[in-house]
Amino acid sequence: MRSFFITAATLAMAGTTAAAEVNYANAFAKYHDLDAGGASTDLTVYGGAIEFGTGAWTFSGEIGVFDLEGNDLTTFSVGGEYAFSNGFSLGLDHARIDIDGFSADFDLTSIYGYYDFGDYALGLSVGDGDDLDDPVVSIFGTWDVTPTGRLGLDIMEIEDETLVAGYADYQADAYEIGATLLSTDGLDVFAVSGAYNFNNGLSIIGSLGTADLIGNDLTSVSIGGAYEFAPGVSAELSVGRLSAGGGADIDVVTFGLQYETGRKTTSRRSLTNIINHATGNIVGLSSF
């Protein structure tokens, strides 16, 4: 974990010294204690993201590690795009999902393009991977409703399955809100998270989510507080509960640290971006 924060800081400094402008940077670590009727399990989540631009180029990277009692799920993406003077951007990215102990890891390399109309953007991507029978085709769009608020939608066709992923992010001086919608065959997820910020660095944070996994209902709720003790650097403590229909409730206690600054500018989300963003709104599992 310590090595990741060093790497993230090095990337940010390298981007600065190379006369590149860092649009967005994020590094976080979270510890969750999961208690199901006295049986306790630890889940540690850490990772981060960076986006920086130099001239007409924009580069981005993201990594997330979900460690459940030594069993890791790692998500990773890296990409770059070039913005032409007419508002059209063309890019290439690579996404990877690696599950510890399984040989069926998932890789997806995509080429994409989108047109920026100002407040709106609309794009298309085509990707492929070694373990896929058919190309992955995605249509995506964003709407910047305010300078700090964005709505987005991705519709992705993967191996004859359609994934619909919508999201909303909005920040103001006093509050912020994020929402995620995921829908595909056998899985429907909706989650929303928010924070109310006081003037002394303290914030009230919370989340609410529902999921339908092959007919099994799951609900999640959390509430807590956060304190920003330096610009962009905060600590949080929260409690939550995961409830599955017919199963035992899981109580969640979370402690987290995060550094975050700036705002992403690209309208493109890779598959791992979509997954990581959703986990940030479900009981605050991550901080993407």
mmCIF file of C-alpha atoms in Angstrom:
data_model
loop_
_atom_site.group_PDB
_atom_site.id
_atom_site.type_symbol
_atom_site.label_atom_id
_atom_site.label_comp_id
_atom_site.label_asym_id
_atom_site.label_seq_id
_atom_site.Cartn_x
_atom_site.Cartn_y
_atom_site.Cartn_z
ATOM 1 C CA MET A 1 0.000 0.000 0.000
ATOM 2 C CA ARG A 2 2.814 2.378 0.919
ATOM 3 C CA SER A 3 4.493 1.697 -2.431
ATOM 4 C CA PHE A 4 1.317 2.710 -4.276
ATOM 5 C CA PHE A 5 1.183 6.141 -2.631
ATOM 6 C CA ILE A 6 4.862 6.652 -3.468
ATOM 7 C CA THR A 7 4.178 5.664 -7.087
ATOM 8 C CA ALA A 8 1.149 7.979 -7.307
ATOM 9 C CA ALA A 9 3.140 10.896 -5.942
ATOM 10 C CA THR A 10 6.003 10.163 -8.330
ATOM 11 C CA LEU A 11 3.621 10.107 -11.314
ATOM 12 C CA ALA A 12 2.112 13.427 -10.284
ATOM 13 C CA MET A 13 5.548 15.047 -9.862
ATOM 14 C CA ALA A 14 6.777 13.563 -13.141
ATOM 15 C CA GLY A 15 3.780 15.033 -14.949
ATOM 16 C CA THR A 16 4.485 18.442 -13.431
ATOM 17 C CA THR A 17 8.196 18.478 -14.252
ATOM 18 C CA ALA A 18 7.451 17.500 -17.853
ATOM 19 C CA ALA A 19 5.415 20.729 -18.277
ATOM 20 C CA ALA A 20 2.200 18.717 -18.183
ATOM 21 C CA GLU A 21 -0.859 19.932 -16.336
ATOM 22 C CA VAL A 22 -2.401 17.520 -13.850
ATOM 23 C CA ASN A 23 -6.166 17.743 -14.304
ATOM 24 C CA TYR A 24 -7.040 15.169 -11.650
ATOM 25 C CA ALA A 25 -5.225 13.093 -9.030
ATOM 26 C CA ASN A 26 -6.570 10.635 -6.475
ATOM 27 C CA ALA A 27 -4.930 8.235 -4.015
ATOM 28 C CA PHE A 28 -6.821 6.443 -1.249
ATOM 29 C CA ALA A 29 -6.806 3.513 1.178
ATOM 30 C CA LYS A 30 -9.809 2.076 3.019
ATOM 31 C CA TYR A 31 -10.166 -0.591 5.678
ATOM 32 C CA HIS A 32 -13.554 -2.275 6.118
ATOM 33 C CA ASP A 33 -14.489 -4.587 8.988
ATOM 34 C CA LEU A 34 -17.351 -6.836 7.836
ATOM 35 C CA ASP A 35 -19.305 -8.536 10.627
ATOM 36 C CA ALA A 36 -21.980 -11.113 9.788
ATOM 37 C CA GLY A 37 -23.464 -12.330 13.037
ATOM 38 C CA GLY A 38 -20.149 -12.410 14.888
ATOM 39 C CA ALA A 39 -18.087 -13.755 11.982
ATOM 40 C CA SER A 40 -15.682 -10.957 11.081
ATOM 41 C CA THR A 41 -13.871 -10.450 7.767
ATOM 42 C CA ASP A 42 -11.456 -7.727 6.693
ATOM 43 C CA LEU A 43 -11.669 -5.993 3.314
ATOM 44 C CA THR A 44 -8.918 -3.556 2.351
ATOM 45 C CA VAL A 45 -9.340 -1.386 -0.739
ATOM 46 C CA TYR A 46 -6.706 0.976 -2.088
ATOM 47 C CA GLY A 47 -5.816 2.599 -5.371
ATOM 48 C CA GLY A 48 -6.054 5.842 -7.234
ATOM 49 C CA ALA A 49 -6.202 7.648 -10.539
ATOM 50 C CA ILE A 50 -4.427 10.378 -12.436
ATOM 51 C CA GLU A 51 -5.219 12.428 -15.536
ATOM 52 C CA PHE A 52 -2.845 14.935 -17.032
ATOM 53 C CA GLY A 53 -2.591 16.855 -20.269
ATOM 54 C CA THR A 54 0.252 18.182 -22.365
ATOM 55 C CA GLY A 55 -0.623 20.181 -25.445
ATOM 56 C CA ALA A 56 -3.459 18.446 -27.278
ATOM 57 C CA TRP A 57 -2.735 15.132 -25.508
ATOM 58 C CA THR A 58 -4.506 13.787 -22.419
ATOM 59 C CA PHE A 59 -3.219 10.723 -20.561
ATOM 60 C CA SER A 60 -4.896 8.832 -17.737
ATOM 61 C CA GLY A 61 -4.382 5.837 -15.504
ATOM 62 C CA GLU A 62 -6.312 4.105 -12.753
ATOM 63 C CA ILE A 63 -5.694 1.181 -10.408
ATOM 64 C CA GLY A 64 -7.792 -0.430 -7.692
ATOM 65 C CA VAL A 65 -6.957 -3.344 -5.409
ATOM 66 C CA PHE A 66 -9.673 -5.113 -3.398
ATOM 67 C CA ASP A 67 -8.050 -7.419 -0.832
ATOM 68 C CA LEU A 68 -10.464 -9.763 0.966
ATOM 69 C CA GLU A 69 -8.490 -11.825 3.478
ATOM 70 C CA GLY A 70 -5.549 -12.153 1.065
ATOM 71 C CA ASN A 71 -7.655 -12.770 -2.057
ATOM 72 C CA ASP A 72 -7.070 -9.875 -4.445
ATOM 73 C CA LEU A 73 -9.169 -8.386 -7.215
ATOM 74 C CA THR A 74 -7.139 -5.838 -9.178
ATOM 75 C CA THR A 75 -8.523 -3.436 -11.765
ATOM 76 C CA PHE A 76 -6.218 -1.420 -13.982
ATOM 77 C CA SER A 77 -6.592 0.937 -16.917
ATOM 78 C CA VAL A 78 -4.329 3.247 -18.882
ATOM 79 C CA GLY A 79 -5.067 5.381 -21.907
ATOM 80 C CA GLY A 80 -4.263 8.404 -24.007
ATOM 81 C CA GLU A 81 -6.186 10.616 -26.404
ATOM 82 C CA TYR A 82 -5.498 13.446 -28.825
ATOM 83 C CA ALA A 83 -7.891 16.393 -29.239
ATOM 84 C CA PHE A 84 -8.095 17.847 -32.738
ATOM 85 C CA SER A 85 -8.912 21.527 -33.249
ATOM 86 C CA ASN A 86 -12.400 20.737 -34.576
ATOM 87 C CA GLY A 87 -13.591 19.262 -31.240
ATOM 88 C CA PHE A 88 -12.994 15.618 -32.176
ATOM 89 C CA SER A 89 -10.826 13.426 -29.914
ATOM 90 C CA LEU A 90 -9.283 10.076 -30.823
ATOM 91 C CA GLY A 91 -7.822 7.733 -28.237
ATOM 92 C CA LEU A 92 -6.632 4.285 -27.204
ATOM 93 C CA ASP A 93 -6.965 2.595 -23.811
ATOM 94 C CA HIS A 94 -6.327 -0.734 -22.149
ATOM 95 C CA ALA A 95 -8.343 -2.196 -19.249
ATOM 96 C CA ARG A 96 -7.531 -5.261 -17.160
ATOM 97 C CA ILE A 97 -9.347 -7.155 -14.407
ATOM 98 C CA ASP A 98 -7.162 -9.629 -12.504
ATOM 99 C CA ILE A 99 -8.663 -12.025 -9.934
ATOM 100 C CA ASP A 100 -6.043 -13.645 -7.711
ATOM 101 C CA GLY A 101 -5.970 -17.429 -8.125
ATOM 102 C CA PHE A 102 -7.973 -17.465 -11.376
ATOM 103 C CA SER A 103 -6.491 -17.881 -14.835
ATOM 104 C CA ALA A 104 -9.495 -16.270 -16.572
ATOM 105 C CA ASP A 105 -8.257 -12.695 -16.245
ATOM 106 C CA PHE A 106 -9.917 -10.146 -18.503
ATOM 107 C CA ASP A 107 -8.087 -7.763 -20.854
ATOM 108 C CA LEU A 108 -9.693 -5.259 -23.208
ATOM 109 C CA THR A 109 -7.902 -2.898 -25.589
ATOM 110 C CA SER A 110 -10.105 -0.280 -27.247
ATOM 111 C CA ILE A 111 -9.832 2.494 -29.787
ATOM 112 C CA TYR A 112 -12.360 5.269 -29.408
ATOM 113 C CA GLY A 113 -13.403 8.638 -30.703
ATOM 114 C CA TYR A 114 -15.801 11.288 -29.503
ATOM 115 C CA TYR A 115 -16.960 14.727 -30.500
ATOM 116 C CA ASP A 116 -17.169 17.519 -27.927
ATOM 117 C CA PHE A 117 -20.083 19.882 -28.606
ATOM 118 C CA GLY A 118 -19.226 22.075 -25.605
ATOM 119 C CA ASP A 119 -21.468 20.964 -22.771
ATOM 120 C CA TYR A 120 -22.175 17.668 -24.543
ATOM 121 C CA ALA A 121 -19.995 14.860 -25.884
ATOM 122 C CA LEU A 122 -20.877 11.756 -27.881
ATOM 123 C CA GLY A 123 -18.550 8.910 -28.781
ATOM 124 C CA LEU A 124 -18.021 5.372 -30.008
ATOM 125 C CA SER A 125 -15.418 2.756 -29.065
ATOM 126 C CA VAL A 126 -14.480 -0.681 -30.418
ATOM 127 C CA GLY A 127 -12.346 -3.066 -28.377
ATOM 128 C CA ASP A 128 -11.033 -6.608 -28.377
ATOM 129 C CA GLY A 129 -9.305 -9.063 -26.062
ATOM 130 C CA ASP A 130 -7.626 -12.447 -26.369
ATOM 131 C CA ASP A 131 -10.442 -14.280 -24.543
ATOM 132 C CA LEU A 132 -13.311 -12.620 -26.414
ATOM 133 C CA ASP A 133 -15.175 -14.113 -29.363
ATOM 134 C CA ASP A 134 -16.536 -10.800 -30.626
ATOM 135 C CA PRO A 135 -15.437 -7.150 -30.531
ATOM 136 C CA VAL A 136 -16.745 -5.024 -27.659
ATOM 137 C CA VAL A 137 -18.700 -2.042 -29.006
ATOM 138 C CA SER A 138 -19.616 0.914 -26.816
ATOM 139 C CA ILE A 139 -21.609 4.112 -27.338
ATOM 140 C CA PHE A 140 -21.037 6.767 -24.691
ATOM 141 C CA GLY A 141 -22.069 10.308 -23.973
ATOM 142 C CA THR A 142 -21.759 13.011 -21.317
ATOM 143 C CA TRP A 143 -23.562 16.203 -20.404
ATOM 144 C CA ASP A 144 -21.817 18.827 -18.274
ATOM 145 C CA VAL A 145 -24.842 20.321 -16.568
ATOM 146 C CA THR A 146 -22.596 22.763 -14.642
ATOM 147 C CA PRO A 147 -18.821 23.371 -14.538
ATOM 148 C CA THR A 148 -18.684 20.875 -11.631
ATOM 149 C CA GLY A 149 -21.574 18.570 -12.520
ATOM 150 C CA ARG A 150 -21.716 15.806 -15.118
ATOM 151 C CA LEU A 151 -24.222 13.193 -16.273
ATOM 152 C CA GLY A 152 -22.982 10.282 -18.351
ATOM 153 C CA LEU A 153 -24.165 7.106 -20.036
ATOM 154 C CA ASP A 154 -22.286 4.122 -21.476
ATOM 155 C CA ILE A 155 -23.996 1.371 -23.479
ATOM 156 C CA MET A 156 -21.623 -1.533 -24.047
ATOM 157 C CA GLU A 157 -22.147 -4.773 -25.984
ATOM 158 C CA ILE A 158 -19.976 -7.588 -24.544
ATOM 159 C CA GLU A 159 -20.296 -11.185 -25.807
ATOM 160 C CA ASP A 160 -23.979 -10.762 -26.769
ATOM 161 C CA GLU A 161 -24.746 -9.079 -23.429
ATOM 162 C CA THR A 162 -25.665 -5.398 -23.143
ATOM 163 C CA LEU A 163 -24.298 -3.371 -20.221
ATOM 164 C CA VAL A 164 -25.964 -0.035 -19.490
ATOM 165 C CA ALA A 165 -23.998 2.195 -17.115
ATOM 166 C CA GLY A 166 -25.217 5.644 -16.124
ATOM 167 C CA TYR A 167 -23.670 8.027 -13.624
ATOM 168 C CA ALA A 168 -23.994 11.477 -12.098
ATOM 169 C CA ASP A 169 -21.377 13.556 -10.263
ATOM 170 C CA TYR A 170 -22.012 17.000 -8.841
ATOM 171 C CA GLN A 171 -19.952 19.153 -6.482
ATOM 172 C CA ALA A 172 -20.764 22.461 -4.831
ATOM 173 C CA ASP A 173 -19.235 24.390 -1.948
ATOM 174 C CA ALA A 174 -21.573 22.923 0.652
ATOM 175 C CA TYR A 175 -22.409 19.492 -0.747
ATOM 176 C CA GLU A 176 -21.590 16.851 -3.317
ATOM 177 C CA ILE A 177 -23.471 13.881 -4.738
ATOM 178 C CA GLY A 178 -22.671 10.865 -6.882
ATOM 179 C CA ALA A 179 -24.894 8.180 -8.386
ATOM 180 C CA THR A 180 -24.388 4.988 -10.368
ATOM 181 C CA LEU A 181 -26.729 2.806 -12.400
ATOM 182 C CA LEU A 182 -25.589 -0.548 -13.789
ATOM 183 C CA SER A 183 -27.855 -2.922 -15.677
ATOM 184 C CA THR A 184 -27.111 -6.111 -17.555
ATOM 185 C CA ASP A 185 -28.581 -9.602 -17.816
ATOM 186 C CA GLY A 186 -29.039 -10.887 -14.260
ATOM 187 C CA LEU A 187 -27.704 -7.766 -12.522
ATOM 188 C CA ASP A 188 -29.250 -4.388 -11.742
ATOM 189 C CA VAL A 189 -27.529 -1.929 -9.407
ATOM 190 C CA PHE A 190 -28.446 1.583 -8.328
ATOM 191 C CA ALA A 191 -26.408 3.453 -5.722
ATOM 192 C CA VAL A 192 -26.149 7.046 -4.577
ATOM 193 C CA SER A 193 -23.682 8.708 -2.209
ATOM 194 C CA GLY A 194 -23.384 12.220 -0.891
ATOM 195 C CA ALA A 195 -21.684 14.582 1.509
ATOM 196 C CA TYR A 196 -22.585 17.829 3.250
ATOM 197 C CA ASN A 197 -19.560 19.997 3.979
ATOM 198 C CA PHE A 198 -19.327 22.373 6.919
ATOM 199 C CA ASN A 199 -16.972 25.363 6.880
ATOM 200 C CA ASN A 200 -14.581 23.832 9.447
ATOM 201 C CA GLY A 201 -13.389 20.873 7.346
ATOM 202 C CA LEU A 202 -15.982 18.460 8.718
ATOM 203 C CA SER A 203 -18.446 16.635 6.456
ATOM 204 C CA ILE A 204 -21.361 14.285 6.910
ATOM 205 C CA ILE A 205 -21.178 11.432 4.395
ATOM 206 C CA GLY A 206 -23.621 8.681 3.454
ATOM 207 C CA SER A 207 -24.690 6.224 0.790
ATOM 208 C CA LEU A 208 -27.688 4.139 -0.214
ATOM 209 C CA GLY A 209 -27.793 1.321 -2.739
ATOM 210 C CA THR A 210 -29.955 -1.480 -4.079
ATOM 211 C CA ALA A 211 -29.043 -4.461 -6.242
ATOM 212 C CA ASP A 212 -30.869 -7.334 -7.883
ATOM 213 C CA LEU A 213 -28.518 -10.238 -8.606
ATOM 214 C CA ILE A 214 -30.351 -13.043 -10.429
ATOM 215 C CA GLY A 215 -33.503 -12.439 -8.384
ATOM 216 C CA ASN A 216 -31.727 -11.906 -5.053
ATOM 217 C CA ASP A 217 -32.209 -8.448 -3.537
ATOM 218 C CA LEU A 218 -29.407 -6.609 -1.778
ATOM 219 C CA THR A 219 -29.608 -3.246 -0.051
ATOM 220 C CA SER A 220 -26.807 -1.158 1.389
ATOM 221 C CA VAL A 221 -26.725 1.908 3.603
ATOM 222 C CA SER A 222 -23.938 3.825 5.332
ATOM 223 C CA ILE A 223 -23.455 7.039 7.293
ATOM 224 C CA GLY A 224 -20.406 8.689 8.785
ATOM 225 C CA GLY A 225 -18.147 11.681 8.887
ATOM 226 C CA ALA A 226 -15.033 12.975 7.175
ATOM 227 C CA TYR A 227 -12.463 15.596 8.106
ATOM 228 C CA GLU A 228 -10.217 17.476 5.654
ATOM 229 C CA PHE A 229 -7.058 18.244 7.628
ATOM 230 C CA ALA A 230 -5.086 19.625 4.644
ATOM 231 C CA PRO A 231 -6.165 20.804 1.162
ATOM 232 C CA GLY A 232 -7.417 17.688 -0.634
ATOM 233 C CA VAL A 233 -6.368 15.326 2.196
ATOM 234 C CA SER A 234 -9.123 13.784 4.309
ATOM 235 C CA ALA A 235 -9.907 10.961 6.726
ATOM 236 C CA GLU A 236 -13.277 9.308 7.159
ATOM 237 C CA LEU A 237 -15.059 6.982 9.560
ATOM 238 C CA SER A 238 -18.429 5.410 8.797
ATOM 239 C CA VAL A 239 -20.775 2.573 9.681
ATOM 240 C CA GLY A 240 -23.026 0.702 7.298
ATOM 241 C CA ARG A 241 -25.083 -2.389 6.679
ATOM 242 C CA LEU A 242 -25.469 -4.801 3.772
ATOM 243 C CA SER A 243 -28.760 -6.705 3.774
ATOM 244 C CA ALA A 244 -29.502 -9.626 1.480
ATOM 245 C CA GLY A 245 -32.971 -11.088 1.104
ATOM 246 C CA GLY A 246 -33.124 -14.237 3.209
ATOM 247 C CA GLY A 247 -29.496 -13.928 4.354
ATOM 248 C CA ALA A 248 -27.697 -12.556 7.374
ATOM 249 C CA ASP A 249 -27.098 -8.822 7.570
ATOM 250 C CA ILE A 250 -23.477 -7.645 7.321
ATOM 251 C CA ASP A 251 -22.427 -4.718 9.492
ATOM 252 C CA VAL A 252 -19.619 -2.614 8.007
ATOM 253 C CA VAL A 253 -17.240 -0.300 9.857
ATOM 254 C CA THR A 254 -14.960 1.729 7.562
ATOM 255 C CA PHE A 255 -11.876 3.855 8.092
ATOM 256 C CA GLY A 256 -10.309 5.601 5.116
ATOM 257 C CA LEU A 257 -7.698 8.121 4.003
ATOM 258 C CA GLN A 258 -7.756 9.996 0.695
ATOM 259 C CA TYR A 259 -5.949 12.627 -1.324
ATOM 260 C CA GLU A 260 -7.933 14.095 -4.219
ATOM 261 C CA THR A 261 -7.573 17.211 -6.326
ATOM 262 C CA GLY A 262 -8.949 18.529 -9.615
ATOM 263 C CA ARG A 263 -11.573 17.088 -11.942
ATOM 264 C CA LYS A 264 -11.438 14.685 -14.872
ATOM 265 C CA THR A 265 -11.878 16.291 -18.284
ATOM 266 C CA THR A 266 -12.118 13.327 -20.678
ATOM 267 C CA SER A 267 -15.568 11.991 -21.571
ATOM 268 C CA ARG A 268 -14.227 8.456 -21.981
ATOM 269 C CA ARG A 269 -14.700 5.723 -19.335
ATOM 270 C CA SER A 270 -13.061 2.330 -19.730
ATOM 271 C CA LEU A 271 -14.740 -0.829 -18.397
ATOM 272 C CA THR A 272 -12.628 -0.704 -15.227
ATOM 273 C CA ASN A 273 -13.516 2.993 -14.759
ATOM 274 C CA ILE A 274 -17.192 1.986 -14.817
ATOM 275 C CA ILE A 275 -16.698 -0.791 -12.254
ATOM 276 C CA ASN A 276 -14.516 1.273 -9.933
ATOM 277 C CA HIS A 277 -16.890 4.254 -9.972
ATOM 278 C CA ALA A 278 -19.774 2.006 -8.909
ATOM 279 C CA THR A 279 -17.875 0.657 -5.879
ATOM 280 C CA GLY A 280 -17.393 4.200 -4.604
ATOM 281 C CA ASN A 281 -21.174 4.619 -4.258
ATOM 282 C CA ILE A 282 -21.892 1.210 -2.679
ATOM 283 C CA VAL A 283 -21.286 1.536 1.096
ATOM 284 C CA GLY A 284 -18.232 3.625 0.206
ATOM 285 C CA LEU A 285 -16.225 0.516 -0.662
ATOM 286 C CA SER A 286 -13.707 2.584 -2.620
ATOM 287 C CA SER A 287 -13.063 6.294 -3.220
ATOM 288 C CA PHE A 288 -13.195 6.479 -7.022
#
